GROMACS .gro file of N, CA and C in nm:
model
  537
    1MET      N    1  20.883   8.515  16.905
    1MET     CA    2  20.823   8.550  16.780
    1MET      C    3  20.839   8.440  16.678
    2ILE      N    4  20.951   8.378  16.674
    2ILE     CA    5  20.975   8.269  16.580
    2ILE      C    6  20.884   8.153  16.612
    3ARG      N    7  20.862   8.131  16.742
    3ARG     CA    8  20.774   8.023  16.781
    3ARG      C    9  20.631   8.047  16.731
    4GLY      N   10  20.581   8.167  16.737
    4GLY     CA   11  20.449   8.204  16.688
    4GLY      C   12  20.442   8.192  16.537
    5LEU      N   13  20.554   8.221  16.473
    5LEU     CA   14  20.560   8.209  16.329
    5LEU      C   15  20.548   8.064  16.287
    6GLY      N   16  20.608   7.973  16.363
    6GLY     CA   17  20.599   7.831  16.333
    6GLY      C   18  20.457   7.780  16.347
    7THR      N   19  20.386   7.828  16.446
    7THR     CA   20  20.247   7.788  16.467
    7THR      C   21  20.160   7.841  16.353
    8ALA      N   22  20.186   7.963  16.312
    8ALA     CA   23  20.110   8.021  16.201
    8ALA      C   24  20.140   7.947  16.072
    9THR      N   25  20.268   7.911  16.052
    9THR     CA   26  20.304   7.837  15.931
    9THR      C   27  20.237   7.700  15.931
   10ALA      N   28  20.239   7.635  16.045
   10ALA     CA   29  20.176   7.503  16.054
   10ALA      C   30  20.026   7.514  16.030
   11ALA      N   31  19.967   7.618  16.084
   11ALA     CA   32  19.823   7.638  16.062
   11ALA      C   33  19.795   7.665  15.915
   12GLY      N   34  19.880   7.747  15.852
   12GLY     CA   35  19.865   7.777  15.709
   12GLY      C   36  19.882   7.652  15.624
   13LEU      N   37  19.982   7.570  15.659
   13LEU     CA   38  20.003   7.444  15.584
   13LEU      C   39  19.885   7.349  15.604
   14GLY      N   40  19.832   7.348  15.725
   14GLY     CA   41  19.715   7.264  15.750
   14GLY      C   42  19.595   7.309  15.670
   15LEU      N   43  19.579   7.441  15.662
   15LEU     CA   44  19.471   7.497  15.582
   15LEU      C   45  19.490   7.465  15.434
   16LEU      N   46  19.612   7.477  15.386
   16LEU     CA   47  19.643   7.445  15.247
   16LEU      C   48  19.619   7.297  15.218
   17ALA      N   49  19.663   7.210  15.310
   17ALA     CA   50  19.642   7.066  15.292
   17ALA      C   51  19.493   7.034  15.288
   18GLY      N   52  19.416   7.098  15.375
   18GLY     CA   53  19.272   7.077  15.377
   18GLY      C   54  19.208   7.122  15.247
   19ALA      N   55  19.255   7.235  15.194
   19ALA     CA   56  19.201   7.285  15.068
   19ALA      C   57  19.235   7.190  14.953
   20LEU      N   58  19.358   7.136  14.954
   20LEU     CA   59  19.398   7.042  14.849
   20LEU      C   60  19.316   6.914  14.854
   21VAL      N   61  19.293   6.865  14.976
   21VAL     CA   62  19.211   6.744  14.991
   21VAL      C   63  19.069   6.773  14.942
   22SER      N   64  19.017   6.889  14.979
   22SER     CA   65  18.882   6.927  14.935
   22SER      C   66  18.875   6.937  14.782
   23LEU      N   67  18.976   6.996  14.720
   23LEU     CA   68  18.979   7.004  14.574
   23LEU      C   69  18.986   6.866  14.510
   24ALA      N   70  19.065   6.777  14.570
   24ALA     CA   71  19.076   6.641  14.515
   24ALA      C   72  18.941   6.569  14.524
   25VAL      N   73  18.871   6.586  14.635
   25VAL     CA   74  18.739   6.524  14.651
   25VAL      C   75  18.641   6.584  14.550
   26GLN      N   76  18.645   6.716  14.534
   26GLN     CA   77  18.557   6.780  14.436
   26GLN      C   78  18.589   6.732  14.295
   27ARG      N   79  18.717   6.714  14.266
   27ARG     CA   80  18.757   6.667  14.132
   27ARG      C   81  18.702   6.527  14.107
   28ARG      N   82  18.716   6.437  14.208
   28ARG     CA   83  18.663   6.301  14.191
   28ARG      C   84  18.511   6.304  14.175
   29THR      N   85  18.444   6.390  14.250
   29THR     CA   86  18.298   6.403  14.237
   29THR      C   87  18.261   6.455  14.098
   30PHE      N   88  18.334   6.555  14.052
   30PHE     CA   89  18.311   6.610  13.918
   30PHE      C   90  18.333   6.503  13.811
   31ASP      N   91  18.443   6.429  13.821
   31ASP     CA   92  18.471   6.323  13.724
   31ASP      C   93  18.362   6.216  13.727
   32SER      N   94  18.317   6.181  13.845
   32SER     CA   95  18.210   6.082  13.858
   32SER      C   96  18.081   6.132  13.793
   33LEU      N   97  18.048   6.258  13.817
   33LEU     CA   98  17.927   6.316  13.756
   33LEU      C   99  17.940   6.324  13.605
   34ARG      N  100  18.060   6.357  13.556
   34ARG     CA  101  18.082   6.364  13.411
   34ARG      C  102  18.064   6.226  13.348
   35ILE      N  103  18.116   6.123  13.413
   35ILE     CA  104  18.101   5.986  13.362
   35ILE      C  105  17.953   5.947  13.359
   36ARG      N  106  17.881   5.981  13.464
   36ARG     CA  107  17.738   5.949  13.469
   36ARG      C  108  17.662   6.025  13.361
   37LEU      N  109  17.697   6.152  13.341
   37LEU     CA  110  17.633   6.232  13.238
   37LEU      C  111  17.661   6.175  13.099
   38ASP      N  112  17.786   6.137  13.073
   38ASP     CA  113  17.820   6.074  12.945
   38ASP      C  114  17.738   5.948  12.922
   39HIS      N  115  17.723   5.868  13.027
   39HIS     CA  116  17.645   5.745  13.017
   39HIS      C  117  17.498   5.777  12.985
   40LEU      N  118  17.442   5.876  13.054
   40LEU     CA  119  17.303   5.915  13.028
   40LEU      C  120  17.286   5.966  12.886
   41GLU      N  121  17.383   6.041  12.836
   41GLU     CA  122  17.376   6.088  12.697
   41GLU      C  123  17.380   5.971  12.600
   42GLN      N  124  17.462   5.870  12.628
   42GLN     CA  125  17.468   5.752  12.542
   42GLN      C  126  17.335   5.677  12.545
   43VAL      N  127  17.278   5.663  12.663
   43VAL     CA  128  17.148   5.594  12.675
   43VAL      C  129  17.042   5.671  12.598
   44THR      N  130  17.042   5.803  12.611
   44THR     CA  131  16.946   5.886  12.539
   44THR      C  132  16.964   5.872  12.388
   45GLN      N  133  17.088   5.874  12.343
   45GLN     CA  134  17.116   5.859  12.199
   45GLN      C  135  17.072   5.721  12.150
   46THR      N  136  17.098   5.618  12.229
   46THR     CA  137  17.056   5.483  12.193
   46THR      C  138  16.904   5.474  12.183
   47ARG      N  139  16.835   5.533  12.280
   47ARG     CA  140  16.689   5.535  12.274
   47ARG      C  141  16.638   5.610  12.152
   48HIS      N  142  16.703   5.722  12.123
   48HIS     CA  143  16.664   5.802  12.007
   48HIS      C  144  16.679   5.718  11.879
   49HIS      N  145  16.792   5.650  11.866
   49HIS     CA  146  16.814   5.566  11.747
   49HIS      C  147  16.714   5.451  11.742
   50ALA      N  148  16.683   5.394  11.857
   50ALA     CA  149  16.584   5.285  11.860
   50ALA      C  150  16.447   5.338  11.817
   51ASN      N  151  16.412   5.458  11.863
   51ASN     CA  152  16.284   5.518  11.823
   51ASN      C  153  16.283   5.547  11.673
   52LEU      N  154  16.394   5.598  11.621
   52LEU     CA  155  16.402   5.621  11.477
   52LEU      C  156  16.388   5.490  11.399
   53ALA      N  157  16.453   5.385  11.448
   53ALA     CA  158  16.445   5.255  11.380
   53ALA      C  159  16.301   5.202  11.381
   54THR      N  160  16.234   5.217  11.492
   54THR     CA  161  16.095   5.173  11.501
   54THR      C  162  16.009   5.252  11.404
   55GLN      N  163  16.030   5.383  11.400
   55GLN     CA  164  15.954   5.467  11.308
   55GLN      C  165  15.983   5.430  11.163
   56GLN      N  166  16.109   5.405  11.132
   56GLN     CA  167  16.147   5.367  10.995
   56GLN      C  168  16.081   5.235  10.956
   57ARG      N  169  16.082   5.139  11.046
   57ARG     CA  170  16.019   5.009  11.017
   57ARG      C  171  15.869   5.026  10.994
   58LEU      N  172  15.803   5.106  11.077
   58LEU     CA  173  15.660   5.131  11.062
   58LEU      C  174  15.633   5.203  10.929
   59HIS      N  175  15.717   5.300  10.896
   59HIS     CA  176  15.702   5.372  10.769
   59HIS      C  177  15.709   5.273  10.653
   60TRP      N  178  15.807   5.184  10.655
   60TRP     CA  179  15.821   5.088  10.547
   60TRP      C  180  15.702   4.993  10.541
   61GLU      N  181  15.654   4.948  10.657
   61GLU     CA  182  15.538   4.857  10.658
   61GLU      C  183  15.417   4.924  10.596
   62LEU      N  184  15.394   5.049  10.632
   62LEU     CA  185  15.279   5.121  10.575
   62LEU      C  186  15.297   5.144  10.425
   63LEU      N  187  15.415   5.185  10.385
   63LEU     CA  188  15.439   5.205  10.241
   63LEU      C  189  15.425   5.073  10.165
   64SER      N  190  15.474   4.964  10.222
   64SER     CA  191  15.464   4.834  10.156
   64SER      C  192  15.319   4.796  10.132
   65LYS      N  193  15.236   4.819  10.233
   65LYS     CA  194  15.093   4.789  10.216
   65LYS      C  195  15.033   4.874  10.106
   66ALA      N  196  15.071   5.000  10.102
   66ALA     CA  197  15.017   5.090   9.999
   66ALA      C  198  15.069   5.053   9.861
   67ILE      N  199  15.194   5.013   9.853
   67ILE     CA  200  15.250   4.974   9.724
   67ILE      C  201  15.180   4.850   9.671
   68ASP      N  202  15.151   4.758   9.761
   68ASP     CA  203  15.088   4.631   9.723
   68ASP      C  204  14.938   4.643   9.698
   69ASN      N  205  14.875   4.746   9.752
   69ASN     CA  206  14.730   4.757   9.743
   69ASN      C  207  14.693   4.897   9.691
   70PRO      N  208  14.651   4.905   9.565
   70PRO     CA  209  14.617   5.036   9.506
   70PRO      C  210  14.510   5.112   9.584
   71GLU      N  211  14.418   5.040   9.647
   71GLU     CA  212  14.314   5.108   9.724
   71GLU      C  213  14.373   5.180   9.845
   72LEU      N  214  14.471   5.117   9.910
   72LEU     CA  215  14.538   5.183  10.022
   72LEU      C  216  14.629   5.295   9.973
   73ALA      N  217  14.690   5.275   9.859
   73ALA     CA  218  14.780   5.377   9.803
   73ALA      C  219  14.707   5.508   9.777
   74GLU      N  220  14.577   5.500   9.748
   74GLU     CA  221  14.499   5.621   9.723
   74GLU      C  222  14.500   5.713   9.845
   75VAL      N  223  14.508   5.653   9.964
   75VAL     CA  224  14.512   5.732  10.087
   75VAL      C  225  14.638   5.818  10.092
   76LEU      N  226  14.745   5.767  10.036
   76LEU     CA  227  14.872   5.839  10.038
   76LEU      C  228  14.894   5.926   9.915
   77ASP      N  229  14.794   5.941   9.834
   77ASP     CA  230  14.807   6.024   9.715
   77ASP      C  231  14.792   6.171   9.756
   78VAL      N  232  14.903   6.229   9.796
   78VAL     CA  233  14.905   6.369   9.840
   78VAL      C  234  14.993   6.452   9.746
   79PHE      N  235  15.015   6.398   9.627
   79PHE     CA  236  15.103   6.464   9.531
   79PHE      C  237  15.025   6.568   9.451
   80GLU      N  238  15.099   6.666   9.403
   80GLU     CA  239  15.035   6.769   9.322
   80GLU      C  240  14.994   6.710   9.187
   81GLY      N  241  14.872   6.732   9.151
   81GLY     CA  242  14.822   6.684   9.022
   81GLY      C  243  14.781   6.539   9.027
   82PRO      N  244  14.707   6.495   8.927
   82PRO     CA  245  14.664   6.355   8.921
   82PRO      C  246  14.782   6.263   8.895
   83VAL      N  247  14.779   6.148   8.962
   83VAL     CA  248  14.885   6.049   8.949
   83VAL      C  249  14.819   5.914   8.926
   84SER      N  250  14.866   5.842   8.826
   84SER     CA  251  14.810   5.709   8.798
   84SER      C  252  14.848   5.613   8.912
   85PRO      N  253  14.772   5.505   8.929
   85PRO     CA  254  14.806   5.408   9.034
   85PRO      C  255  14.948   5.354   9.020
   86GLU      N  256  14.990   5.329   8.898
   86GLU     CA  257  15.126   5.278   8.876
   86GLU      C  258  15.230   5.381   8.920
   87ARG      N  259  15.210   5.506   8.880
   87ARG     CA  260  15.304   5.613   8.915
   87ARG      C  261  15.303   5.637   9.066
   88ARG      N  262  15.185   5.628   9.128
   88ARG     CA  263  15.175   5.645   9.273
   88ARG      C  264  15.260   5.540   9.345
   89ARG      N  265  15.252   5.416   9.300
   89ARG     CA  266  15.335   5.310   9.361
   89ARG      C  267  15.483   5.340   9.342
   90GLN      N  268  15.518   5.390   9.226
   90GLN     CA  269  15.657   5.427   9.201
   90GLN      C  270  15.700   5.542   9.293
   91PHE      N  271  15.613   5.639   9.312
   91PHE     CA  272  15.643   5.751   9.401
   91PHE      C  273  15.661   5.701   9.545
   92LEU      N  274  15.574   5.610   9.585
   92LEU     CA  275  15.584   5.557   9.721
   92LEU      C  276  15.715   5.481   9.740
   93PHE      N  277  15.756   5.410   9.638
   93PHE     CA  278  15.884   5.339   9.647
   93PHE      C  279  16.000   5.438   9.648
   94ALA      N  280  15.992   5.542   9.567
   94ALA     CA  281  16.095   5.647   9.568
   94ALA      C  282  16.103   5.710   9.707
   95ASN      N  283  15.987   5.732   9.767
   95ASN     CA  284  15.983   5.787   9.902
   95ASN      C  285  16.051   5.692  10.001
   96ALA      N  286  16.026   5.563   9.986
   96ALA     CA  287  16.090   5.465  10.075
   96ALA      C  288  16.241   5.467  10.060
   97LEU      N  289  16.289   5.474   9.937
   97LEU     CA  290  16.434   5.481   9.913
   97LEU      C  291  16.494   5.607   9.976
   98TYR      N  292  16.429   5.718   9.953
   98TYR     CA  293  16.479   5.845  10.005
   98TYR      C  294  16.478   5.847  10.158
   99THR      N  295  16.365   5.810  10.218
   99THR     CA  296  16.357   5.816  10.364
   99THR      C  297  16.451   5.716  10.429
  100ASN      N  298  16.480   5.607  10.361
  100ASN     CA  299  16.579   5.513  10.414
  100ASN      C  300  16.716   5.578  10.424
  101GLN      N  301  16.751   5.657  10.323
  101GLN     CA  302  16.880   5.727  10.327
  101GLN      C  303  16.880   5.839  10.432
  102VAL      N  304  16.768   5.907  10.448
  102VAL     CA  305  16.757   6.008  10.553
  102VAL      C  306  16.779   5.942  10.689
  103PHE      N  307  16.716   5.829  10.710
  103PHE     CA  308  16.731   5.756  10.835
  103PHE      C  309  16.876   5.713  10.854
  104ALA      N  310  16.937   5.659  10.751
  104ALA     CA  311  17.076   5.614  10.761
  104ALA      C  312  17.167   5.730  10.800
  105TYR      N  313  17.140   5.848  10.746
  105TYR     CA  314  17.217   5.966  10.783
  105TYR      C  315  17.191   6.005  10.929
  106ARG      N  316  17.066   6.007  10.968
  106ARG     CA  317  17.029   6.051  11.103
  106ARG      C  318  17.088   5.963  11.211
  107VAL      N  319  17.103   5.834  11.186
  107VAL     CA  320  17.160   5.746  11.289
  107VAL      C  321  17.311   5.732  11.276
  108GLY      N  322  17.368   5.798  11.176
  108GLY     CA  323  17.513   5.798  11.164
  108GLY      C  324  17.572   5.685  11.082
  109ASN      N  325  17.488   5.613  11.008
  109ASN     CA  326  17.539   5.504  10.925
  109ASN      C  327  17.606   5.554  10.798
  110ILE      N  328  17.567   5.673  10.753
  110ILE     CA  329  17.630   5.734  10.636
  110ILE      C  330  17.656   5.881  10.666
  111SER      N  331  17.752   5.939  10.596
  111SER     CA  332  17.783   6.081  10.610
  111SER      C  333  17.694   6.163  10.517
  112ARG      N  334  17.698   6.294  10.533
  112ARG     CA  335  17.624   6.382  10.440
  112ARG      C  336  17.678   6.364  10.299
  113GLU      N  337  17.808   6.345  10.287
  113GLU     CA  338  17.867   6.326  10.155
  113GLU      C  339  17.816   6.197  10.091
  114GLU      N  340  17.804   6.090  10.171
  114GLU     CA  341  17.750   5.964  10.117
  114GLU      C  342  17.603   5.980  10.080
  115PHE      N  343  17.528   6.051  10.164
  115PHE     CA  344  17.388   6.078  10.134
  115PHE      C  345  17.379   6.153  10.001
  116PHE      N  346  17.462   6.256   9.986
  116PHE     CA  347  17.466   6.336   9.864
  116PHE      C  348  17.494   6.250   9.743
  117GLY      N  349  17.593   6.161   9.753
  117GLY     CA  350  17.628   6.074   9.640
  117GLY      C  351  17.514   5.981   9.603
  118PHE      N  352  17.447   5.924   9.704
  118PHE     CA  353  17.334   5.835   9.677
  118PHE      C  354  17.223   5.912   9.605
  119VAL      N  355  17.189   6.029   9.657
  119VAL     CA  356  17.080   6.107   9.599
  119VAL      C  357  17.116   6.154   9.458
  120ARG      N  358  17.241   6.190   9.436
  120ARG     CA  359  17.284   6.233   9.302
  120ARG      C  360  17.258   6.121   9.202
  121GLY      N  361  17.286   5.997   9.240
  121GLY     CA  362  17.257   5.884   9.152
  121GLY      C  363  17.108   5.861   9.138
  122LEU      N  364  17.036   5.869   9.248
  122LEU     CA  365  16.891   5.846   9.247
  122LEU      C  366  16.819   5.948   9.157
  123LEU      N  367  16.868   6.070   9.156
  123LEU     CA  368  16.804   6.175   9.075
  123LEU      C  369  16.827   6.157   8.926
  124GLN      N  370  16.902   6.058   8.886
  124GLN     CA  371  16.918   6.030   8.744
  124GLN      C  372  16.793   5.964   8.686
  125ASN      N  373  16.709   5.914   8.775
  125ASN     CA  374  16.586   5.848   8.733
  125ASN      C  375  16.475   5.952   8.716
  126PRO      N  376  16.413   5.960   8.599
  126PRO     CA  377  16.308   6.061   8.577
  126PRO      C  378  16.187   6.044   8.670
  127VAL      N  379  16.156   5.921   8.710
  127VAL     CA  380  16.043   5.900   8.802
  127VAL      C  381  16.076   5.961   8.938
  128VAL      N  382  16.200   5.946   8.981
  128VAL     CA  383  16.240   6.004   9.110
  128VAL      C  384  16.234   6.156   9.103
  129ARG      N  385  16.278   6.212   8.993
  129ARG     CA  386  16.268   6.358   8.978
  129ARG      C  387  16.122   6.403   8.981
  130GLU      N  388  16.037   6.331   8.912
  130GLU     CA  389  15.895   6.366   8.911
  130GLU      C  390  15.837   6.354   9.052
  131TYR      N  391  15.875   6.249   9.123
  131TYR     CA  392  15.832   6.231   9.263
  131TYR      C  393  15.877   6.350   9.347
  132TRP      N  394  16.002   6.391   9.328
  132TRP     CA  395  16.056   6.500   9.410
  132TRP      C  396  15.975   6.628   9.388
  133TYR      N  397  15.944   6.658   9.264
  133TYR     CA  398  15.865   6.778   9.235
  133TYR      C  399  15.722   6.764   9.286
  134ALA      N  400  15.666   6.644   9.274
  134ALA     CA  401  15.526   6.623   9.315
  134ALA      C  402  15.509   6.636   9.466
  135GLY      N  403  15.614   6.615   9.542
  135GLY     CA  404  15.605   6.626   9.688
  135GLY      C  405  15.657   6.757   9.744
  136GLN      N  406  15.685   6.851   9.657
  136GLN     CA  407  15.745   6.978   9.696
  136GLN      C  408  15.661   7.052   9.802
  137HIS      N  409  15.531   7.056   9.783
  137HIS     CA  410  15.447   7.130   9.878
  137HIS      C  411  15.446   7.065  10.016
  138GLN      N  412  15.461   6.934  10.021
  138GLN     CA  413  15.467   6.866  10.151
  138GLN      C  414  15.596   6.901  10.224
  139ARG      N  415  15.707   6.903  10.152
  139ARG     CA  416  15.836   6.934  10.216
  139ARG      C  417  15.839   7.077  10.268
  140ALA      N  418  15.759   7.164  10.209
  140ALA     CA  419  15.757   7.304  10.253
  140ALA      C  420  15.702   7.318  10.394
  141THR      N  421  15.633   7.217  10.443
  141THR     CA  422  15.575   7.224  10.578
  141THR      C  423  15.669   7.172  10.686
  142ILE      N  424  15.784   7.120  10.648
  142ILE     CA  425  15.878   7.064  10.744
  142ILE      C  426  15.956   7.177  10.811
  143ALA      N  427  15.975   7.167  10.940
  143ALA     CA  428  16.049   7.269  11.015
  143ALA      C  429  16.190   7.285  10.958
  144ASP      N  430  16.228   7.409  10.931
  144ASP     CA  431  16.356   7.438  10.865
  144ASP      C  432  16.477   7.391  10.944
  145ASP      N  433  16.466   7.379  11.075
  145ASP     CA  434  16.582   7.340  11.155
  145ASP      C  435  16.596   7.189  11.171
  146SER      N  436  16.513   7.112  11.101
  146SER     CA  437  16.520   6.966  11.113
  146SER      C  438  16.620   6.907  11.013
  147ASP      N  439  16.670   6.789  11.046
  147ASP     CA  440  16.759   6.717  10.952
  147ASP      C  441  16.689   6.696  10.819
  148GLU      N  442  16.562   6.658  10.826
  148GLU     CA  443  16.488   6.629  10.704
  148GLU      C  444  16.478   6.752  10.613
  149ALA      N  445  16.455   6.869  10.672
  149ALA     CA  446  16.447   6.991  10.591
  149ALA      C  447  16.583   7.026  10.532
  150ARG      N  448  16.689   7.015  10.612
  150ARG     CA  449  16.823   7.047  10.562
  150ARG      C  450  16.861   6.953  10.448
  151LEU      N  451  16.830   6.825  10.463
  151LEU     CA  452  16.861   6.730  10.357
  151LEU      C  453  16.774   6.756  10.235
  152GLY      N  454  16.649   6.792  10.257
  152GLY     CA  455  16.560   6.825  10.145
  152GLY      C  456  16.611   6.944  10.066
  153HIS      N  457  16.660   7.046  10.136
  153HIS     CA  458  16.718   7.163  10.067
  153HIS      C  459  16.842   7.123   9.990
  154LEU      N  460  16.920   7.034  10.047
  154LEU     CA  461  17.039   6.983   9.978
  154LEU      C  462  16.998   6.918   9.846
  155VAL      N  463  16.892   6.836   9.851
  155VAL     CA  464  16.843   6.768   9.730
  155VAL      C  465  16.787   6.869   9.632
  156ASP      N  466  16.713   6.968   9.681
  156ASP     CA  467  16.661   7.073   9.592
  156ASP      C  468  16.774   7.141   9.516
  157ASP      N  469  16.879   7.179   9.590
  157ASP     CA  470  16.993   7.247   9.527
  157ASP      C  471  17.062   7.155   9.427
  158LEU      N  472  17.081   7.031   9.464
  158LEU     CA  473  17.147   6.935   9.375
  158LEU      C  474  17.064   6.914   9.248
  159LEU      N  475  16.935   6.899   9.261
  159LEU     CA  476  16.850   6.879   9.144
  159LEU      C  477  16.857   6.999   9.051
  160ARG      N  478  16.855   7.118   9.108
  160ARG     CA  479  16.867   7.239   9.026
  160ARG      C  480  17.001   7.238   8.952
  161GLN      N  481  17.109   7.202   9.020
  161GLN     CA  482  17.241   7.199   8.957
  161GLN      C  483  17.247   7.092   8.847
  162LEU      N  484  17.185   6.977   8.872
  162LEU     CA  485  17.184   6.871   8.771
  162LEU      C  486  17.109   6.916   8.646
  163GLU      N  487  16.998   6.985   8.666
  163GLU     CA  488  16.919   7.030   8.551
  163GLU      C  489  16.987   7.143   8.475
  164GLU      N  490  17.068   7.222   8.543
  164GLU     CA  491  17.138   7.333   8.477
  164GLU      C  492  17.271   7.290   8.416
  165ALA      N  493  17.320   7.173   8.455
  165ALA     CA  494  17.451   7.127   8.408
  165ALA      C  495  17.448   7.103   8.258
  166GLU      N  496  17.555   7.140   8.194
  166GLU     CA  497  17.565   7.121   8.049
  166GLU      C  498  17.668   7.013   8.016
  167ILE      N  499  17.681   6.916   8.107
  167ILE     CA  500  17.774   6.805   8.084
  167ILE      C  501  17.700   6.674   8.106
  168ASP      N  502  17.751   6.568   8.046
  168ASP     CA  503  17.690   6.436   8.062
  168ASP      C  504  17.740   6.363   8.186
  169GLU      N  505  17.848   6.409   8.245
  169GLU     CA  506  17.906   6.342   8.362
  169GLU      C  507  17.833   6.386   8.489
  170TRP      N  508  17.713   6.332   8.512
  170TRP     CA  509  17.630   6.371   8.624
  170TRP      C  510  17.697   6.346   8.759
  171TRP      N  511  17.787   6.253   8.765
  171TRP     CA  512  17.851   6.215   8.891
  171TRP      C  513  17.949   6.320   8.942
  172VAL      N  514  17.977   6.422   8.861
  172VAL     CA  515  18.065   6.529   8.907
  172VAL      C  516  17.988   6.659   8.932
  173VAL      N  517  17.858   6.655   8.911
  173VAL     CA  518  17.776   6.776   8.929
  173VAL      C  519  17.749   6.794   9.078
  174GLY      N  520  17.756   6.918   9.120
  174GLY     CA  521  17.728   6.950   9.259
  174GLY      C  522  17.850   6.933   9.347
  175GLU      N  523  17.853   7.011   9.450
  175GLU     CA  524  17.963   7.007   9.545
  175GLU      C  525  17.915   6.930   9.667
  176PRO      N  526  17.982   6.818   9.700
  176PRO     CA  527  17.941   6.744   9.821
  176PRO      C  528  17.944   6.837   9.941
  177PRO      N  529  17.845   6.827  10.028
  177PRO     CA  530  17.835   6.919  10.141
  177PRO      C  531  17.944   6.892  10.244
  178ALA      N  532  17.984   6.997  10.312
  178ALA     CA  533  18.079   6.982  10.422
  178ALA      C  534  18.001   6.930  10.542
  179GLU      N  535  18.065   6.847  10.617
  179GLU     CA  536  17.999   6.789  10.737
  179GLU      C  537  17.975   6.894  10.841
   0.00000   0.00000   0.00000
């Protein structure tokens, strides 16, 4: 009986050793797949940032042409109410400043708090405020779950707080958003 027990124990140990080897191989395979997946996610993120950069450059090129040429700027006159050619160019430049910050946030160059601080300063300019109101109907068409819509709502809230504030220290108005 003891002899049979030894054979069973050896068989059990062999089975256990086989299971451990199999688990080790599965673990290495899992780790390898995780590394490959991480790499693919990095490549995807890099491509996404490259696409955003290309789009940003194209946006700036188009705005630059419109700013420099009043006839082309008329094509981009989608603001509520009549806007003079001079004001339109100013609005287009305000748009370029704003979208540059949106892009910087989207690619991770600045935090939401930094974006908030930049916009808080930018909104001190009456032309920028007028631009923001004039483009309100356009922003309403942006999908609510997009970065651009969330940042736009942040700016809407901040502008409302700035206009309601009864202090001259504009740099303390509004609560910087949590990341």
